[in-house]
Backbone as JSON, one array per atom type, in Angstrom:
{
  "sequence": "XXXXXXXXXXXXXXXXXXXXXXXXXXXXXXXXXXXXXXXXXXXXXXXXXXXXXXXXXXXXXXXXXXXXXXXXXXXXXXXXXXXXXXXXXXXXXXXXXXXXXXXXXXXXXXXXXXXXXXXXXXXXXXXXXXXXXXXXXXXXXXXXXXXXXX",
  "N": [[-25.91, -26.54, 62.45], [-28.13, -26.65, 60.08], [-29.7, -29.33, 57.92], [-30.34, -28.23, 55.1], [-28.9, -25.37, 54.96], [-26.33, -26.81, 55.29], [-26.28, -27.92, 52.69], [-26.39, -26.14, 50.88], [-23.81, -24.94, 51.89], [-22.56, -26.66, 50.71], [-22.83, -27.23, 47.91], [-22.31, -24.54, 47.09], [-19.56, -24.75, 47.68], [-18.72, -26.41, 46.08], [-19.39, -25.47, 43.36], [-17.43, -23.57, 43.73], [-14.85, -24.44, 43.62], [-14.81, -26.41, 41.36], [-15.12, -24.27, 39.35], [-12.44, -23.36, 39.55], [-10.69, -25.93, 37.77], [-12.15, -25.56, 35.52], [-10.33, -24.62, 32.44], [-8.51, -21.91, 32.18], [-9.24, -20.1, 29.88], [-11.81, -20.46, 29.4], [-12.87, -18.65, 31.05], [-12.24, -16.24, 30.01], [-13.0, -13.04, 29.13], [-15.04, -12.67, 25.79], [-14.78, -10.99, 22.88], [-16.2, -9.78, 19.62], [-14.5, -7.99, 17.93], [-10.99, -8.21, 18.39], [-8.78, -5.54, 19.29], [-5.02, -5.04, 19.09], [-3.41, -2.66, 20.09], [-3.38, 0.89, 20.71], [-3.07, 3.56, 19.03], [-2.93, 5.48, 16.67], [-4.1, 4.23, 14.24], [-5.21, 1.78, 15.16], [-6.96, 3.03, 17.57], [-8.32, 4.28, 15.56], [-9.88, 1.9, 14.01], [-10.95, 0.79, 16.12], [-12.71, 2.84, 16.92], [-14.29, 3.07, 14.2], [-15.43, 0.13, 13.61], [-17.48, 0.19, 15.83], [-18.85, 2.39, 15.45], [-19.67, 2.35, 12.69], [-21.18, -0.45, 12.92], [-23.42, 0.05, 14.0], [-22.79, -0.06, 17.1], [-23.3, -2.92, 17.25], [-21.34, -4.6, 16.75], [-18.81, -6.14, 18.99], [-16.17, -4.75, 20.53], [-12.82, -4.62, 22.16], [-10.27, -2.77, 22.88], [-6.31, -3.6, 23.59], [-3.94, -2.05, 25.12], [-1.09, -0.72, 26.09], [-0.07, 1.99, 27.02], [-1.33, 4.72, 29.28], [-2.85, 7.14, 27.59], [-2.27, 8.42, 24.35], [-0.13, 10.05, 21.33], [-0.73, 12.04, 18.93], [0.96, 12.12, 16.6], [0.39, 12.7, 13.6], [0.06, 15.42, 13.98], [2.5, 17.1, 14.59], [3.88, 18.43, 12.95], [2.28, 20.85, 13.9], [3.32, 21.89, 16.6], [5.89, 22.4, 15.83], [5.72, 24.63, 14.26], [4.26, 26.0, 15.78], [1.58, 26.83, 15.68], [0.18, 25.27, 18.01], [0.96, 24.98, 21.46], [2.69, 23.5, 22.55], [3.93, 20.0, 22.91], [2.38, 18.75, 24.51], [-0.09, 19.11, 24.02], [-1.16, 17.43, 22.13], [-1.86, 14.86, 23.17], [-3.97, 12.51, 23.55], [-6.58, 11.23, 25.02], [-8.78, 7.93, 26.08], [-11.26, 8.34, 26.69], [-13.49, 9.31, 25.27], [-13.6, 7.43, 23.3], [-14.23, 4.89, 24.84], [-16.49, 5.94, 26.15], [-18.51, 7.14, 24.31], [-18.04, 5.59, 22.55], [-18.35, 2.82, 22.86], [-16.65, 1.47, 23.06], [-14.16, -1.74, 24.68], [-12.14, -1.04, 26.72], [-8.19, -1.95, 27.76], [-6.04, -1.74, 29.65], [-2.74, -2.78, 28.91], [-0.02, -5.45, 28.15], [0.55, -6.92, 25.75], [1.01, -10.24, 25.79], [0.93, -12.6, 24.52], [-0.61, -14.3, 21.4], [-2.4, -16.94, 20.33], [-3.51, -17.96, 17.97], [-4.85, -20.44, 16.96], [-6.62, -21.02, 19.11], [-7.6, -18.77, 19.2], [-7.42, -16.64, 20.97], [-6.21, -14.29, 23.24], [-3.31, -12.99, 25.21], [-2.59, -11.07, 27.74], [-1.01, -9.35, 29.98], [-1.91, -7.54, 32.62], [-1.92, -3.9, 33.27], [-2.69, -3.43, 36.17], [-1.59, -5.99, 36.74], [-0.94, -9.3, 37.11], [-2.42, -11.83, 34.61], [-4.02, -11.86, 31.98], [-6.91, -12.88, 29.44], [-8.14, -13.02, 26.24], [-11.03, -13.7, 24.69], [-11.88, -13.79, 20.79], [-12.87, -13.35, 17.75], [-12.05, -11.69, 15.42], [-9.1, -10.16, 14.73], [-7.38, -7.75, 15.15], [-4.31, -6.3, 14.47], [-2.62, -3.51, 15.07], [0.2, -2.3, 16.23], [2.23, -0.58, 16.3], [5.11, 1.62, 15.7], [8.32, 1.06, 16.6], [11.36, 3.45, 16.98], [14.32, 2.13, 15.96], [16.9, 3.8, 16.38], [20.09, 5.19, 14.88], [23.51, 4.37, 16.13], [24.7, 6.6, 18.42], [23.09, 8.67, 18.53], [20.11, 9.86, 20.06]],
  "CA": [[-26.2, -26.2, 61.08], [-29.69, -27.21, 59.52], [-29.42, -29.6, 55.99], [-30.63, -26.87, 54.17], [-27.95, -24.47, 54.94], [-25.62, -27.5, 54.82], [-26.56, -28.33, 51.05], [-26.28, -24.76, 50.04], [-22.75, -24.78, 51.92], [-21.67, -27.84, 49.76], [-23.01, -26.11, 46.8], [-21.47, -23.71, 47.35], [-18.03, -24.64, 47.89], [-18.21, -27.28, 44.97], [-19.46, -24.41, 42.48], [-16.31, -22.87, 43.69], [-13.78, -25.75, 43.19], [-15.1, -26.93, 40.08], [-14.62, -23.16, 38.62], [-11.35, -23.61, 39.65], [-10.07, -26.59, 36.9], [-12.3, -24.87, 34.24], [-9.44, -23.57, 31.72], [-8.76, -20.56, 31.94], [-10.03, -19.7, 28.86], [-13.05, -20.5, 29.57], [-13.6, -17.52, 32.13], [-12.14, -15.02, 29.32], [-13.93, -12.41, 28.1], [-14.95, -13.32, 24.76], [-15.04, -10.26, 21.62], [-15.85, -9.94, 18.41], [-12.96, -8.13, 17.93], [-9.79, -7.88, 19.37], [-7.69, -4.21, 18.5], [-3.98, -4.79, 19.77], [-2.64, -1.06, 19.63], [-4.27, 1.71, 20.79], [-2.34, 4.41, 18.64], [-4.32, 6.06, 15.64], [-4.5, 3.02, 13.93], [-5.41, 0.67, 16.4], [-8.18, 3.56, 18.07], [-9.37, 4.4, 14.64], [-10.29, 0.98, 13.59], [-11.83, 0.54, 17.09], [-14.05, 3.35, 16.63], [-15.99, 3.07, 13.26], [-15.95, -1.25, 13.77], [-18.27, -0.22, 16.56], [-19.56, 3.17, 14.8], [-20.56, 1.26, 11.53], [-22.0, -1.4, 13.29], [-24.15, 0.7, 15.35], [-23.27, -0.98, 18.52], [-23.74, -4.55, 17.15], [-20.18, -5.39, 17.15], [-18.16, -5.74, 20.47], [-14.83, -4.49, 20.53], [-11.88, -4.52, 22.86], [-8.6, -2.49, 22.4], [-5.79, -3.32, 24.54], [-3.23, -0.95, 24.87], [-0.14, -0.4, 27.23], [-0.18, 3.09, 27.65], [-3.08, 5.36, 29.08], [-3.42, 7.74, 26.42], [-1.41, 8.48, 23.07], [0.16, 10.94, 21.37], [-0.68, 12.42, 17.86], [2.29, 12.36, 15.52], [0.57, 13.26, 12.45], [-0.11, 16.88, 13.59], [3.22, 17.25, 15.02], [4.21, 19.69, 12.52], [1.82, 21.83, 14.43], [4.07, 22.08, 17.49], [7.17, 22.71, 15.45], [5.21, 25.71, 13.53], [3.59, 27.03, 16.88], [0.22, 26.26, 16.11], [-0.02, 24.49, 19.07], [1.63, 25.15, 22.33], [3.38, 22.14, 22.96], [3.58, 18.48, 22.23], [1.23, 18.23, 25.45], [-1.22, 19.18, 23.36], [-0.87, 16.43, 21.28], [-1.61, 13.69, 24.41], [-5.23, 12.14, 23.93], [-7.38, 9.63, 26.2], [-9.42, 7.08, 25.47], [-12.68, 8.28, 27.2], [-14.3, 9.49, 23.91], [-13.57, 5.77, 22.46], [-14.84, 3.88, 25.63], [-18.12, 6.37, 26.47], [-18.94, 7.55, 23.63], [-18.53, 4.49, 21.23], [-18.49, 1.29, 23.52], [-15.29, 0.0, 22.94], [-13.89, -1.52, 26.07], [-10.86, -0.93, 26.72], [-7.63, -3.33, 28.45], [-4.44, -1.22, 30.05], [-1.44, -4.17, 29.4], [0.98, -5.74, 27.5], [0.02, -8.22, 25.18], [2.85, -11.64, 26.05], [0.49, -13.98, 23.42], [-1.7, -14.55, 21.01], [-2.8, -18.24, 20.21], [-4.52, -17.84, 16.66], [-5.81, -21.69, 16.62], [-7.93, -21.19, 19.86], [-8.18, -17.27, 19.01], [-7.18, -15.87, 22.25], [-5.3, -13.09, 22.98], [-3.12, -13.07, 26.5], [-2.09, -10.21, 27.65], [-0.79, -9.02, 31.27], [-2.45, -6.35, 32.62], [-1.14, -2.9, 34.09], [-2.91, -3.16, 37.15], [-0.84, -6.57, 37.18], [-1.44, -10.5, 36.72], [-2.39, -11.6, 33.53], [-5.94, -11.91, 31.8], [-7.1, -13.62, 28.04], [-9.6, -12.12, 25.62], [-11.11, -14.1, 23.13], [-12.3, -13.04, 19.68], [-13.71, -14.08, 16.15], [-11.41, -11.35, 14.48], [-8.17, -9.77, 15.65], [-6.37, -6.14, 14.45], [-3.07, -6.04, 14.84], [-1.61, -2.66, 15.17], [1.48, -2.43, 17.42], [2.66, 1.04, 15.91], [6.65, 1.41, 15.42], [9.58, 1.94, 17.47], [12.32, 3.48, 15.97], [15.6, 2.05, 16.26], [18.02, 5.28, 16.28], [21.35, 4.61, 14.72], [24.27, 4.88, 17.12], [24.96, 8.23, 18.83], [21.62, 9.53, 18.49], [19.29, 10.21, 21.09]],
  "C": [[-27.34, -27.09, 60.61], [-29.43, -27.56, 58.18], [-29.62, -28.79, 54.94], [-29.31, -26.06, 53.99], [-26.4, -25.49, 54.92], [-25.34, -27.78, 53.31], [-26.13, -27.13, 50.25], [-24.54, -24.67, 50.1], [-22.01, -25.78, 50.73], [-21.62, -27.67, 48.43], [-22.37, -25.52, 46.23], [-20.11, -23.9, 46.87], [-17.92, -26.12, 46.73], [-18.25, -26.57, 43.95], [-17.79, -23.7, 42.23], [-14.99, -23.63, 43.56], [-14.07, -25.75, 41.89], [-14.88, -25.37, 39.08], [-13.05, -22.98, 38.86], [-10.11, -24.32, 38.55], [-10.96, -26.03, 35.82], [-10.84, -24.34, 33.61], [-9.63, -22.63, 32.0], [-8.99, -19.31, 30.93], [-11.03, -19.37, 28.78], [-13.96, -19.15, 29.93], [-12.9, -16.07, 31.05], [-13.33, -14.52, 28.61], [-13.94, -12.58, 26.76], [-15.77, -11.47, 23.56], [-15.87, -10.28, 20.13], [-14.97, -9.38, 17.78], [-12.25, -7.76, 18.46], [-9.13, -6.52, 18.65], [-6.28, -4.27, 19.49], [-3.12, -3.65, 19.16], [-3.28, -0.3, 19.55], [-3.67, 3.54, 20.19], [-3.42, 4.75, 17.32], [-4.55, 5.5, 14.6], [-5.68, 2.1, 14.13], [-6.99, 1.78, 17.07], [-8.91, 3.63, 16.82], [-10.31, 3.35, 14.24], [-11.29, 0.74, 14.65], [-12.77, 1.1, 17.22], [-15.0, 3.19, 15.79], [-16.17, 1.06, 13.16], [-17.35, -0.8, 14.58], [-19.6, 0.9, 16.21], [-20.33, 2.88, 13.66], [-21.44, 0.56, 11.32], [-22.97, -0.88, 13.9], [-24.46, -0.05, 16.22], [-22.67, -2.23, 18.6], [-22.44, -5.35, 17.49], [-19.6, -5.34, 18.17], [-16.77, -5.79, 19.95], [-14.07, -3.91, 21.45], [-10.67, -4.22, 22.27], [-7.27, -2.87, 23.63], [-4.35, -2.76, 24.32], [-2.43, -1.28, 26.12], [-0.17, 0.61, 27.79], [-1.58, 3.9, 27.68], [-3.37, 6.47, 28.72], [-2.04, 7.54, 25.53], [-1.47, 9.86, 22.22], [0.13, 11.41, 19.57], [0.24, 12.35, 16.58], [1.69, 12.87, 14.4], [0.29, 14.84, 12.92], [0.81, 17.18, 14.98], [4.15, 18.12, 14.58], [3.49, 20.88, 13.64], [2.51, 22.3, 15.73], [4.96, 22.17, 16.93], [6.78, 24.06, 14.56], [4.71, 26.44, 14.51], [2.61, 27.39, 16.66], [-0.36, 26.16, 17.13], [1.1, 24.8, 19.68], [2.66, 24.49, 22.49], [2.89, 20.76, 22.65], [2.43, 18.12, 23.24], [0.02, 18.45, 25.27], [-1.95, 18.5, 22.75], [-1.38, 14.78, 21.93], [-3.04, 13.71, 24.38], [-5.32, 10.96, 24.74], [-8.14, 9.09, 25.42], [-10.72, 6.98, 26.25], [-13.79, 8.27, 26.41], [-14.54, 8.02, 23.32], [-14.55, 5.12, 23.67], [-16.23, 4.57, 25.97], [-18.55, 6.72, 25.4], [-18.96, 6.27, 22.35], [-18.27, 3.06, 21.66], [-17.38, 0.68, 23.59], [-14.62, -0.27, 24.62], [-12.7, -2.09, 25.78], [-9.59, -1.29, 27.78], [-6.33, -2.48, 28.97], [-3.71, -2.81, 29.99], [-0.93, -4.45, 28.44], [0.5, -6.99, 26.45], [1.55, -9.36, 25.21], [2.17, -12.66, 25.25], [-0.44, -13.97, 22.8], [-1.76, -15.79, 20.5], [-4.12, -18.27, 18.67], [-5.18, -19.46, 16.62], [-7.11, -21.17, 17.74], [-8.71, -19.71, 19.84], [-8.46, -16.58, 20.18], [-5.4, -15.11, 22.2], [-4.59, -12.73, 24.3], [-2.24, -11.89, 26.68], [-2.09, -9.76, 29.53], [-0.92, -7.4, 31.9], [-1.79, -5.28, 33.79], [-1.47, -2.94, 35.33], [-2.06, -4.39, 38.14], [-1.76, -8.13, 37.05], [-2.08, -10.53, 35.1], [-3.89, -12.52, 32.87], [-5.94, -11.95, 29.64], [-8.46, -13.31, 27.92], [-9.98, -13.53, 24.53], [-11.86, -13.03, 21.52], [-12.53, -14.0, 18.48], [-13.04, -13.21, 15.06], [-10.53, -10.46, 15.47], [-7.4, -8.64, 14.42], [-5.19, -5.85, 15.32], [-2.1, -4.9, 14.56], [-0.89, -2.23, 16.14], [1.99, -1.05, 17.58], [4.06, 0.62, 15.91], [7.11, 1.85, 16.81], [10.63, 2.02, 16.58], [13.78, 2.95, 16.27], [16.91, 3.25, 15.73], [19.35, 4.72, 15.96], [22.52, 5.14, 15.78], [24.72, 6.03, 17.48], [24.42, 8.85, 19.04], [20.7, 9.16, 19.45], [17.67, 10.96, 20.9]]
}
């Protein structure tokens, strides 16, 4: 091995250590804002932040499931309007190509409002921290059904 290609190796492999004890904060992607809840809340807000801004603002939604399901025009499937509730079942391609927002499949397990990170474990698995400068918190409901009901 020739010092040259020695120096580079050492380089190298100290670059890659030393990124190692960085926090792991550090290496999060960093927002301007965070949208936790990708339900018609949570997408709406994500669209005109980035529609408004034209662009300027960056915004990340992260969401659990990969699409969502209408409820307010859910009469329309009980009137036969609409075929079925599977009608009702949008994606989030329109949001991410068409208006920038980038978008997080996972669970959110923390948010840390002093350092303004947002930790959240992602569907594909292991778990990955956003930062941000402003944070939207829509979760959407679950209903708790009183006993018997289904």
């Amino acid at each position: 091995m020739k010092r040259r290609q020695f120096i580079r190796s050492a380089a190298g492999a100290g670059l890659t250590l030393g990124a190692g004890v960085l926090p792991f904060a550090a290496r999060a992607a960093s927002f301007s804002v965070v949208v936790v809840g990708g339900g018609m809340a949570g997408a709406t807000v994500a669209k005109f932040i980035r529609l408004w801004s034209k662009g300027e603002i960056s915004v990340a939604l992260i969401e659990k499931d990969a699409s969502y399901v209408s409820n307010i025009l859910s009469n329309e499937v009980v009137t036969g309007k609409r075929p079925s509730i599977d009608s009702l079942v949008y994606s989030y391609t329109a949001l991410t190509t068409r208006y920038g927002v980038q978008r997080f499949q996972g669970t959110v397990t923390g948010i840390d409002d002093i350092n303004r990170t947002v930790t959240y474990e992602s569907a594909a698995g292991g778990n990955a921290i956003l930062t941000y400068d402003r944070l939207v918190l829509a979760p959407g409901l679950d209903f708790d059904l009183m006993p018997g009901m289904t």
